[in-house]
Short mmCIF file of C-alpha atoms in Angstrom, two decimals:
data_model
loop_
_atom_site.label_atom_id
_atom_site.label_comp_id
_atom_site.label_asym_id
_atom_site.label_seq_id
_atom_site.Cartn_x
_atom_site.Cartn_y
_atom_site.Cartn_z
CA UNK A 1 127.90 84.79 -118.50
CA UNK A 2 127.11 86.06 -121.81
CA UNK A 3 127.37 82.47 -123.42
CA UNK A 4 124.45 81.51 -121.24
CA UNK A 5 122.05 84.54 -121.74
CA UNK A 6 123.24 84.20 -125.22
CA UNK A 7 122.13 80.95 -125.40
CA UNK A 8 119.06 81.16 -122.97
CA UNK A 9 117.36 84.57 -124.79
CA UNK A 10 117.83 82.12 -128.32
CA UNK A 11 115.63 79.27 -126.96
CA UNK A 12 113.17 81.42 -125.62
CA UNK A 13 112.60 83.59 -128.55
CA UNK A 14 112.97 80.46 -130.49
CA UNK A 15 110.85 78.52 -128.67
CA UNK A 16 108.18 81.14 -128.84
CA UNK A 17 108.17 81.77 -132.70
CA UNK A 18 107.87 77.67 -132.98
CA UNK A 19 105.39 77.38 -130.69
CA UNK A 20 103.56 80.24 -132.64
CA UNK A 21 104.20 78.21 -135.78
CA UNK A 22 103.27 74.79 -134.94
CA UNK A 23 100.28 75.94 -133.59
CA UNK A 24 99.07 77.46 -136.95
CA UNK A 25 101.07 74.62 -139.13
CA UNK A 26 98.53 71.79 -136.74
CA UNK A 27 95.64 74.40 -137.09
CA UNK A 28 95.77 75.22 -141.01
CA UNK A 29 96.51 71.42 -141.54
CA UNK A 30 93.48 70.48 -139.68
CA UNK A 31 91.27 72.55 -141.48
CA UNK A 32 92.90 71.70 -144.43
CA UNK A 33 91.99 67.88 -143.76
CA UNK A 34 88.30 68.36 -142.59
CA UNK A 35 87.74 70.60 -145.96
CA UNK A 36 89.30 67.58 -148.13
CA UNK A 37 87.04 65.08 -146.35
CA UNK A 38 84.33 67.25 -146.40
CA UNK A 39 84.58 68.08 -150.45
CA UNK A 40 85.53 63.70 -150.68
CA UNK A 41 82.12 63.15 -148.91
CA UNK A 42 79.84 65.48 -150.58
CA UNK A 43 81.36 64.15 -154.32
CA UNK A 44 80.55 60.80 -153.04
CA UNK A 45 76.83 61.87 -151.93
CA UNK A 46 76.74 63.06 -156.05
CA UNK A 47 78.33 60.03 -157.22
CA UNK A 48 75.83 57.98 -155.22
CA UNK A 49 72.73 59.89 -155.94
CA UNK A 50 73.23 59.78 -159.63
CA UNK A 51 74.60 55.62 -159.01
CA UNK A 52 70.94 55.06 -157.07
CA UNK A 53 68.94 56.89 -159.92
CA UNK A 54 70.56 54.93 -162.48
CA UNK A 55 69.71 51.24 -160.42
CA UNK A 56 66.07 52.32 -160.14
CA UNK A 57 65.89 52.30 -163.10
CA UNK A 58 67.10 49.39 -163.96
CA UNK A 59 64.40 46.25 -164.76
CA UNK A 60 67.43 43.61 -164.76
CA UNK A 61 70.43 43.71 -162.25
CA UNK A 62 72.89 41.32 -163.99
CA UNK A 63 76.71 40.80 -163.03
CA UNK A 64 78.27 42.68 -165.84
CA UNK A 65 76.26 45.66 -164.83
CA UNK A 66 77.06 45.86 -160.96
CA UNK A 67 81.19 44.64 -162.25
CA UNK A 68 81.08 47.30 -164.74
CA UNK A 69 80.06 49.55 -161.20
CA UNK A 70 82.44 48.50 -159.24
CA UNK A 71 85.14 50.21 -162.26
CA UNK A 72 87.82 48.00 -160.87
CA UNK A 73 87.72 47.75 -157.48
CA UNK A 74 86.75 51.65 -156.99
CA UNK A 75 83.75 50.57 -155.52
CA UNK A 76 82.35 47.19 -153.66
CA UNK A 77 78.67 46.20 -154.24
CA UNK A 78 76.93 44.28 -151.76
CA UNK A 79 72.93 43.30 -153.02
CA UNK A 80 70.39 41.64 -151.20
CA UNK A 81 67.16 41.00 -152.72
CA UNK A 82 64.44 39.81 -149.88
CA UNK A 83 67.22 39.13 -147.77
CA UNK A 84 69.19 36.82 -149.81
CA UNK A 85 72.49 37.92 -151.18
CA UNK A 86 72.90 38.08 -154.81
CA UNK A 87 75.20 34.98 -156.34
CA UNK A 88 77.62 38.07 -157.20
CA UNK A 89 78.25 38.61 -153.66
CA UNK A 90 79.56 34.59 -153.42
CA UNK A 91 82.90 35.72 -155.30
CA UNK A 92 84.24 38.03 -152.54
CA UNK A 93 86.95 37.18 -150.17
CA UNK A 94 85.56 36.11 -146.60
CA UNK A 95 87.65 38.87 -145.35
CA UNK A 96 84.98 41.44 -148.01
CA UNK A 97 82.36 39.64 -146.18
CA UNK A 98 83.65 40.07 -142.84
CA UNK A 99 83.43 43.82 -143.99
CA UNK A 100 79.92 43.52 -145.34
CA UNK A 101 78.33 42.28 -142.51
CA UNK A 102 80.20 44.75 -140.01
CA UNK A 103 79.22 47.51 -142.05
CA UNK A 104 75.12 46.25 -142.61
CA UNK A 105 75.22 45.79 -139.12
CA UNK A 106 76.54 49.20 -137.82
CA UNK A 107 73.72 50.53 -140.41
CA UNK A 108 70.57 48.51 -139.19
CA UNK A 109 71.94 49.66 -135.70
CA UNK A 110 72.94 53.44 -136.53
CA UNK A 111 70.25 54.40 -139.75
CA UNK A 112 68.23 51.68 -140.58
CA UNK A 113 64.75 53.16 -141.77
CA UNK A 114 61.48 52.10 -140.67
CA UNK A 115 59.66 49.65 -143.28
CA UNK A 116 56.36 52.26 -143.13
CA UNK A 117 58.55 54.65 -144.94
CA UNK A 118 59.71 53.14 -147.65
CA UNK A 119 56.19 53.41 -149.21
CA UNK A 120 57.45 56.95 -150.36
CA UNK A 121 59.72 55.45 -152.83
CA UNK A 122 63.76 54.36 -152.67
CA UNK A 123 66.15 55.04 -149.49
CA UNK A 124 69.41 55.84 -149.84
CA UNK A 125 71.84 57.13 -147.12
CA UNK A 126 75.32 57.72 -147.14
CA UNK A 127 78.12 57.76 -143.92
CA UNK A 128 81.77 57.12 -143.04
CA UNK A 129 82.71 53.84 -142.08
CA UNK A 130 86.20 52.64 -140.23
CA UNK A 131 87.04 48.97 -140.20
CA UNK A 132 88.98 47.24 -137.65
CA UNK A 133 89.94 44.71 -140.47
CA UNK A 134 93.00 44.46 -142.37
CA UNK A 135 92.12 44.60 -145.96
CA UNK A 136 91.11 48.38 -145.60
CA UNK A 137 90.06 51.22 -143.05
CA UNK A 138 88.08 54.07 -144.04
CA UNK A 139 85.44 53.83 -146.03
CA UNK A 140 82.54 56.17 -147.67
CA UNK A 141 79.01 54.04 -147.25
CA UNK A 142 75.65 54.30 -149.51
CA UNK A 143 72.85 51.90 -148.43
CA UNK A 144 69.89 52.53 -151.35
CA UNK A 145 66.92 50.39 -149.85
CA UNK A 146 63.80 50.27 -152.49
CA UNK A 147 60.46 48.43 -153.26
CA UNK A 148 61.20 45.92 -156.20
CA UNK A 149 58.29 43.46 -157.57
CA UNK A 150 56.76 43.48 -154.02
CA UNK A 151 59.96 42.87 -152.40
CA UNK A 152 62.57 45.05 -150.52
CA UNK A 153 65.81 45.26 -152.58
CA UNK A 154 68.94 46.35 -150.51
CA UNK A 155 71.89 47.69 -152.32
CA UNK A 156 75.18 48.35 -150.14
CA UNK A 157 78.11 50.27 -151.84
CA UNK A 158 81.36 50.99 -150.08
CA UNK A 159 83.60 53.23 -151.81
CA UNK A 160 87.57 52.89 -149.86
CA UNK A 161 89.33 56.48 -148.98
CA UNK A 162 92.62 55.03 -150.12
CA UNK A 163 93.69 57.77 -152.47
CA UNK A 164 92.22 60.64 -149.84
CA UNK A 165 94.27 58.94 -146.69
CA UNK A 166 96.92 59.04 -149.48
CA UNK A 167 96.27 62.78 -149.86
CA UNK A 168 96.58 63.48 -146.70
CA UNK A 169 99.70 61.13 -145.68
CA UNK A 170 101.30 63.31 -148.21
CA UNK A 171 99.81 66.58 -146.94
CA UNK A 172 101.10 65.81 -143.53
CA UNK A 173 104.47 64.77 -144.81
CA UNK A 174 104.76 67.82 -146.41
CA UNK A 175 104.04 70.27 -143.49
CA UNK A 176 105.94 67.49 -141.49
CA UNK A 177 109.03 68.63 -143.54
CA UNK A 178 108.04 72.11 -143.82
CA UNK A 179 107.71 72.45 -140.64
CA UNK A 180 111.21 70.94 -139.30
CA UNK A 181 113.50 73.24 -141.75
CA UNK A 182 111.27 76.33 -140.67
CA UNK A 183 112.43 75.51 -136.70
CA UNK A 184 115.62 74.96 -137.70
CA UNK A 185 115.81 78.42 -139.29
CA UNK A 186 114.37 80.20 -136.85
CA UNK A 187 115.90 78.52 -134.23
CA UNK A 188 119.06 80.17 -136.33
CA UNK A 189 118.07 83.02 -137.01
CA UNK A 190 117.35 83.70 -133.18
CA UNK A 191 121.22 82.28 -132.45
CA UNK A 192 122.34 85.04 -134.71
CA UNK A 193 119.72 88.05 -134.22
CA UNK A 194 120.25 87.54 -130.00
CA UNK A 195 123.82 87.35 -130.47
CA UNK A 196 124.26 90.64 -132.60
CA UNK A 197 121.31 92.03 -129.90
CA UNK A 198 123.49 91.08 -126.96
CA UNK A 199 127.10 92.57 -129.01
CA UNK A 200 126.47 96.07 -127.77
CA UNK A 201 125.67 94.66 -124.14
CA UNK A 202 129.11 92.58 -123.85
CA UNK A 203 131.13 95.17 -125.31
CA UNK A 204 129.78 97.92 -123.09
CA UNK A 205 130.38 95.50 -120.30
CA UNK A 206 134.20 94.92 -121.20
CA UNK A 207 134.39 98.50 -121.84
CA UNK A 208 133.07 99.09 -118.29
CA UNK A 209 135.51 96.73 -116.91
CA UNK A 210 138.41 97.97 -118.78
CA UNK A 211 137.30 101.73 -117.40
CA UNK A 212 137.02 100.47 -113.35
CA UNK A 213 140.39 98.54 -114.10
CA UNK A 214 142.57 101.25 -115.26
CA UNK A 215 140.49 103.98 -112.65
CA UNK A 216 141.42 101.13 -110.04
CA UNK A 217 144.79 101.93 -111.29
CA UNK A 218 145.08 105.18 -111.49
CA UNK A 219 143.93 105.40 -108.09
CA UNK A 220 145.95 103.26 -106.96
CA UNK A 221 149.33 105.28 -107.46
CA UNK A 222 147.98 108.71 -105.44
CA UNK A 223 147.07 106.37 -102.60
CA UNK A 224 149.98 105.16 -102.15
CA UNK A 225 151.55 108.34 -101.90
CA UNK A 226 149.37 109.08 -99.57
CA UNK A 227 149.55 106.71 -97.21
CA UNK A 228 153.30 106.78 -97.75
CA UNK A 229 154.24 110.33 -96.81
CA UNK A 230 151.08 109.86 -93.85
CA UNK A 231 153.16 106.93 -92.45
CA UNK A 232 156.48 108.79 -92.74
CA UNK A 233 154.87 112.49 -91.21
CA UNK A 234 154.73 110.75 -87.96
CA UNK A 235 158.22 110.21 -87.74
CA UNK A 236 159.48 113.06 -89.51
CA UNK A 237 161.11 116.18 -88.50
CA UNK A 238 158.87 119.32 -88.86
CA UNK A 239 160.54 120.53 -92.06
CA UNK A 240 160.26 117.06 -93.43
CA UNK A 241 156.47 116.73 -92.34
CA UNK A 242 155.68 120.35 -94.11
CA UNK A 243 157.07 118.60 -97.62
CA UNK A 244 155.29 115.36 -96.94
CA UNK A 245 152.08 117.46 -96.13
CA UNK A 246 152.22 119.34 -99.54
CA UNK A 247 152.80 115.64 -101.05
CA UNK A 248 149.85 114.61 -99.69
CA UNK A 249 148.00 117.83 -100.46
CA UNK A 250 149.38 117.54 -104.28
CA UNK A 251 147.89 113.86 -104.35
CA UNK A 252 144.76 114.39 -103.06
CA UNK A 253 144.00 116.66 -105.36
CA UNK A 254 145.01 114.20 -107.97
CA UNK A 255 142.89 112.17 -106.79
CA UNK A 256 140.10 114.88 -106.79
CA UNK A 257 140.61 115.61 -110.44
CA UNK A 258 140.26 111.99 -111.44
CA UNK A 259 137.43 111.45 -109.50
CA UNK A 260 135.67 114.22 -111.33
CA UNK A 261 136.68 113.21 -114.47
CA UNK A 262 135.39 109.69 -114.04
CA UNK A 263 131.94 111.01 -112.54
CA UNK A 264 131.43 113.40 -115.63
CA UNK A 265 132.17 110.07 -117.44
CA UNK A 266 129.34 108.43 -116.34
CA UNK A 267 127.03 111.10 -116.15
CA UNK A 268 127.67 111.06 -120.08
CA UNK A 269 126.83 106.88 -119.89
CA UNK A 270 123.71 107.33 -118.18
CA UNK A 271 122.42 110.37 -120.17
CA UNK A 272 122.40 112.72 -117.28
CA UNK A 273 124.83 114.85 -118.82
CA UNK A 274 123.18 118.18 -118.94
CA UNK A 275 123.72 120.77 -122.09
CA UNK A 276 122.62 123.99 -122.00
CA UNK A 277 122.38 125.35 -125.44
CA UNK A 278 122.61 129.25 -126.05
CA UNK A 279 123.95 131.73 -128.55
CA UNK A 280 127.60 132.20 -127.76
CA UNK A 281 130.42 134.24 -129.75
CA UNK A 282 132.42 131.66 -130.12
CA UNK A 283 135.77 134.44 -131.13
CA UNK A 284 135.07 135.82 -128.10
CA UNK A 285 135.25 132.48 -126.51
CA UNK A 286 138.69 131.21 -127.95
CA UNK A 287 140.59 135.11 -127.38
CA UNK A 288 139.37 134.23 -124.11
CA UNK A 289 140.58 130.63 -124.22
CA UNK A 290 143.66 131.85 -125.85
CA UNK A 291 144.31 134.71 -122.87
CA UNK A 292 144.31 131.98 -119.97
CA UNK A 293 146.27 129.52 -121.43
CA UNK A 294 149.47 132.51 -122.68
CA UNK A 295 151.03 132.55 -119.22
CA UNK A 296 151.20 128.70 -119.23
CA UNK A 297 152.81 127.94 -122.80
CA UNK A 298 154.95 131.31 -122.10
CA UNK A 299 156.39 129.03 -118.51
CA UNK A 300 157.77 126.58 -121.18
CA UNK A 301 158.72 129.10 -123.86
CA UNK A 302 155.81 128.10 -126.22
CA UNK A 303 154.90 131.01 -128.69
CA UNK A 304 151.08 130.55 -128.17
CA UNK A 305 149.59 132.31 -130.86
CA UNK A 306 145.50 132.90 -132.24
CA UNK A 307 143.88 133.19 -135.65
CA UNK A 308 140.37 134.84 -135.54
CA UNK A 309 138.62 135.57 -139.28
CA UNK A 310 138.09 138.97 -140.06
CA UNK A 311 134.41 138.48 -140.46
CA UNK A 312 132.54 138.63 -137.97
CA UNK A 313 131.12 135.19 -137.16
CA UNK A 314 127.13 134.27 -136.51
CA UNK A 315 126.37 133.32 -133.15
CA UNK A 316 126.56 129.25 -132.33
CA UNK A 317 124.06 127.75 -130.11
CA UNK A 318 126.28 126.02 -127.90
CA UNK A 319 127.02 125.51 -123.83
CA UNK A 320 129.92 127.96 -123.68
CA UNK A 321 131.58 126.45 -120.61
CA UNK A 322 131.37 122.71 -121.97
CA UNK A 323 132.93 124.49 -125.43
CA UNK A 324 135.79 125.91 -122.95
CA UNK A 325 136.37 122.54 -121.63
CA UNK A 326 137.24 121.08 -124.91
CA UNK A 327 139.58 123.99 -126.19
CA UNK A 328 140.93 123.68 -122.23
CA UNK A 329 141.63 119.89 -122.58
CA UNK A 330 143.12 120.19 -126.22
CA UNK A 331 145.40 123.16 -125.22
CA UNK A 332 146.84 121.48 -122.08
CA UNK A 333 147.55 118.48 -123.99
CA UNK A 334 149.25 120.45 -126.76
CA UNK A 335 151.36 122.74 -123.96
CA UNK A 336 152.13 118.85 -122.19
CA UNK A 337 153.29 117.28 -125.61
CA UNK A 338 155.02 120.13 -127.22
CA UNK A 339 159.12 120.79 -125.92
CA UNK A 340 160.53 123.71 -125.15
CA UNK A 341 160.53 126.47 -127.52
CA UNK A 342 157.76 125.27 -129.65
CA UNK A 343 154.93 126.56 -131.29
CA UNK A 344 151.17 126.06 -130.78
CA UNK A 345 148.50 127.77 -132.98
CA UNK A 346 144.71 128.43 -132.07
CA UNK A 347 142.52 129.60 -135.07
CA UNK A 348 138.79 129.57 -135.69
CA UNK A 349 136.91 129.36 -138.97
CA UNK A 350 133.57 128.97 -141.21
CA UNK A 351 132.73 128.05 -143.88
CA UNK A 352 128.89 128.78 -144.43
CA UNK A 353 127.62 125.77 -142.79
CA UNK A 354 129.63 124.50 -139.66
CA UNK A 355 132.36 126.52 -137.41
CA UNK A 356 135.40 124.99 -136.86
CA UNK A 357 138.10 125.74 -134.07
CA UNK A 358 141.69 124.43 -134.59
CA UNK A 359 144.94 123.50 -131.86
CA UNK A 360 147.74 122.93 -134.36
CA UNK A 361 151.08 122.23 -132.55
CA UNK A 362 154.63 121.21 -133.74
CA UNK A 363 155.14 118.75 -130.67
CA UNK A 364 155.87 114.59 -130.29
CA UNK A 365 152.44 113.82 -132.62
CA UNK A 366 150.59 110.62 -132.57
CA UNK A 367 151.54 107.56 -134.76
CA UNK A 368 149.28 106.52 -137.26
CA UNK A 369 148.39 103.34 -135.38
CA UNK A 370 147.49 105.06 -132.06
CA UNK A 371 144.78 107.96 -133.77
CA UNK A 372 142.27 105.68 -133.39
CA UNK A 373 142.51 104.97 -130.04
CA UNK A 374 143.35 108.56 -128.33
CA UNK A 375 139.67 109.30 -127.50
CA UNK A 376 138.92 106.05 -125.55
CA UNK A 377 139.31 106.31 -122.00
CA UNK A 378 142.50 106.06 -119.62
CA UNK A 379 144.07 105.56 -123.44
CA UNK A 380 147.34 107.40 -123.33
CA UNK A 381 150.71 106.49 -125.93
CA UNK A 382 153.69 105.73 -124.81
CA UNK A 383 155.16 108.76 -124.74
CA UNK A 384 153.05 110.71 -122.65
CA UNK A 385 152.95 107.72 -120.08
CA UNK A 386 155.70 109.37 -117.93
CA UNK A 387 153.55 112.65 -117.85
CA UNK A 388 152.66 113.07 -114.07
CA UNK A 389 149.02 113.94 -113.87
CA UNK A 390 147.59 112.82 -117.37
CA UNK A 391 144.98 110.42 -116.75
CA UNK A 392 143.69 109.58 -120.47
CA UNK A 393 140.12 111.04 -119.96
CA UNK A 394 140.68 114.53 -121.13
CA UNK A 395 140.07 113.55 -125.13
CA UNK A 396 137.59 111.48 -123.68
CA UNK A 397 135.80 114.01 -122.18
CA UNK A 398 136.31 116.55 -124.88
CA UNK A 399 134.89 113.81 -127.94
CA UNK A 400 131.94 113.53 -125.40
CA UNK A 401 131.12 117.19 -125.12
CA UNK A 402 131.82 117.38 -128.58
CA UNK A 403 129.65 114.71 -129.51
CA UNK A 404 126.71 116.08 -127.73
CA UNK A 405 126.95 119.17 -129.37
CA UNK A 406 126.43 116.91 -132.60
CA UNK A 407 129.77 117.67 -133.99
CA UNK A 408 133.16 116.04 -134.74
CA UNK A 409 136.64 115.86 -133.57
CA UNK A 410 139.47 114.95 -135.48
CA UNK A 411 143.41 114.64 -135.17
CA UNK A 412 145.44 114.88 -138.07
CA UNK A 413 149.26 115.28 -138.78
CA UNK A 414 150.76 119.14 -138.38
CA UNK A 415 152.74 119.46 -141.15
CA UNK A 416 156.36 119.39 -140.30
CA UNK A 417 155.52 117.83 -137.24
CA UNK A 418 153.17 117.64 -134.40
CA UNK A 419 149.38 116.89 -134.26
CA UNK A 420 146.42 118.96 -134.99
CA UNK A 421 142.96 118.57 -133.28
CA UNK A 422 139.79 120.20 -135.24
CA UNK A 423 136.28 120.61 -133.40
CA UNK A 424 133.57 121.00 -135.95
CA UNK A 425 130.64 122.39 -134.68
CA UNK A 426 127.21 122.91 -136.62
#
């Protein structure tokens, strides 16, 4: 499922950010183009102005002159004097002429000037031209019409946008390229970005899974009990049906604990885990702590003992019962895991900045391997897999209380033996 919404969410914020792009890459490179025609066409009206100015005043046009304008095939020169084309004109190509005429004719159609207004002096007007011939396509025209020895001399000069079609082959080219490595970039970079964004997602979703698998069961093993010792009660005699009754009774309340423990779970996932933070003495807290717990490490002949500074300690803002429920949790584990005639030591400290509270025992420990697993849920080693009524949630629970107190909890190695857990609290 993930593989698709991995792959869907990438080609839509892909798809997006190109879309985004090519739609500036096609704007900028059409502005780009009409500002390079634009700057081509206003040169040429300069070029031509100054070209005109120059053939006015000119008495003779000979052939060197109007070759020497042409500068190699930059420009073509068509003249007509009284309507007859100059002999110069006989040495172009009939394809040039084909072009000549088109382009004299799409002028006398388009621009051509009245004859009543040439008595002001020379014409000269300048527009782009495209050819349907082969020999070229585009084309810059300047048609100079004048009054010369009481005749009408026509001067036609076509200057072909070769190197600016050039330019902007090139141009497009360029943003062509530019334009293909920048989607396939982005097109990566959204792979990767949505599939670190979606990480968290498919790892809370396994977690979840793993969680309703193992409650699943963990359930599963009360239940049948249950059902069990209900199926055999019917049958039973009344002595039998009293211990089946208190099996059931012992199950259900299994059951019950679980359930809780599961429900405070997710009140923690969806943030609905309420705190409330007050002043607390926490030594008061642990002798407390320390008091309930004596009768139950004393049933297994555990010396339970307490270390309280002789200081007295500032007040920590704290929820006092959630704090109880983690020193509850840490001391029923260490009473669980620690045999007969063993040792378990409770102790409280600070040290100027953060309080710290301290279950040392001297029982089985926890590998090395396993440490960093004993706070996820239904997480339990192999040794304490036997032990009847240990779900794996407890640490879990307590790391979660402890978190949202913004503290820590850590496990190390008891000397000699045994684990010891540490709540820091700020």
């Amino acid at each position: 499922m993930f593989q698709k919404v991995h792959f869907r969410l990438a080609a839509l914020s892909g798809g997006i950010t190109v879309f985004i792009l090519l739609i500036m890459s096609f704007g900028y490179l059409y502005i780009s183009e009409q500002g390079l025609k634009s700057s081509s066409f206003i040169s040429f009206q300069n070029d031509m102005s100054t070209l005109v100015s120059n053939l006015e005043q000119q008495t003779v046009i000979t052939h060197e002159w109007l070759a020497k304008t042409e500068n190699n095939g930059k420009y073509l020169i068509y003249v007509i004097d009284n309507g007859i084309p100059f002999l110069y004109n006989e040495r172009d190509t009939e394809e040039q002429k084909l072009l000549f005429r088109n382009v004299w004719d799409y002028y006398e159609e388009q621009f051509a000037v009245e004859p009543a207004l040439l008595s002001y002096g020379a014409y000269h007007i300048e527009f782009p031209f495209s050819s349907e011939l082969s020999y070229r396509d585009d084309y810059y025209v300047c048609v100079s019409v004048s009054e010369r020895n009481s005749g009408t001399f026509q001067v036609m000069i076509l200057f072909p946008l070769d190197s600016l079609n050039q330019q902007i082959r090139i141009q497009r080219s360029l943003f062509f390229t530019l334009d293909i490595l920048a989607v396939i970039a982005l097109f990566l970079f959204a792979w990767h970005f949505t599939k670190r964004l979606l990480k968290p997602l498919e790892e809370n979703q396994k977690r979840q899974t793993q969680f309703i698998a193992a409650a699943s069961h963990e359930l599963r093993t009360p239940l049948a009990v249950i059902l069990s010792c209900a199926s055999a009660s019917g049958q039973a005699a009344d002595t039998e049906r009293e211990h089946f009754l208190d099996s059931i009774q012992s199950e259900g309340l299994r059951m019950s604990r679980l359930i809780d423990d599961m429900l405070l779970l997710t009140n923690t996932d969806n943030h609905s885990w309420t705190i409330r933070m007050e002043p607390a003495e926490l030594d008061t807290l642990v002798l407390d702590t320390f008091e309930a717990f004596e009768p139950v490490a004393a049933e297994k002949s555990i010396r339970l003992s307490v270390v309280l500074p002789e200081n007295a300690l500032p007040a920590v803002s704290c929820d006092q019962e959630r704090i109880r429920q983690v020193l509850a949790v840490l001391l029923h584990n260490s009473v669980s895991y620690t045999p007969e005639g063993g040792r378990i030591r409770l102790s409280l400290s600070y040290d100027g900045k953060n309080t710290c509270i301290s279950v040392e025992d001297n029982g089985i420990g926890i590998p090395d391997s396993e440490k960093p697993r004993i706070f996820e849920r239904f997480y339990r080693s192999d040794q304490s897999r036997s032990q009847k009524g240990h779900f794996g949630l407890g640490l879990c629970i307590a790391a979660e209380i402890v978190r949202a107190h913004h503290g820590h909890i850590l496990v190390t190695d008891t000397p000699g033996g045994g684990s010891t857990f540490t709540v820091i609290l700020p």
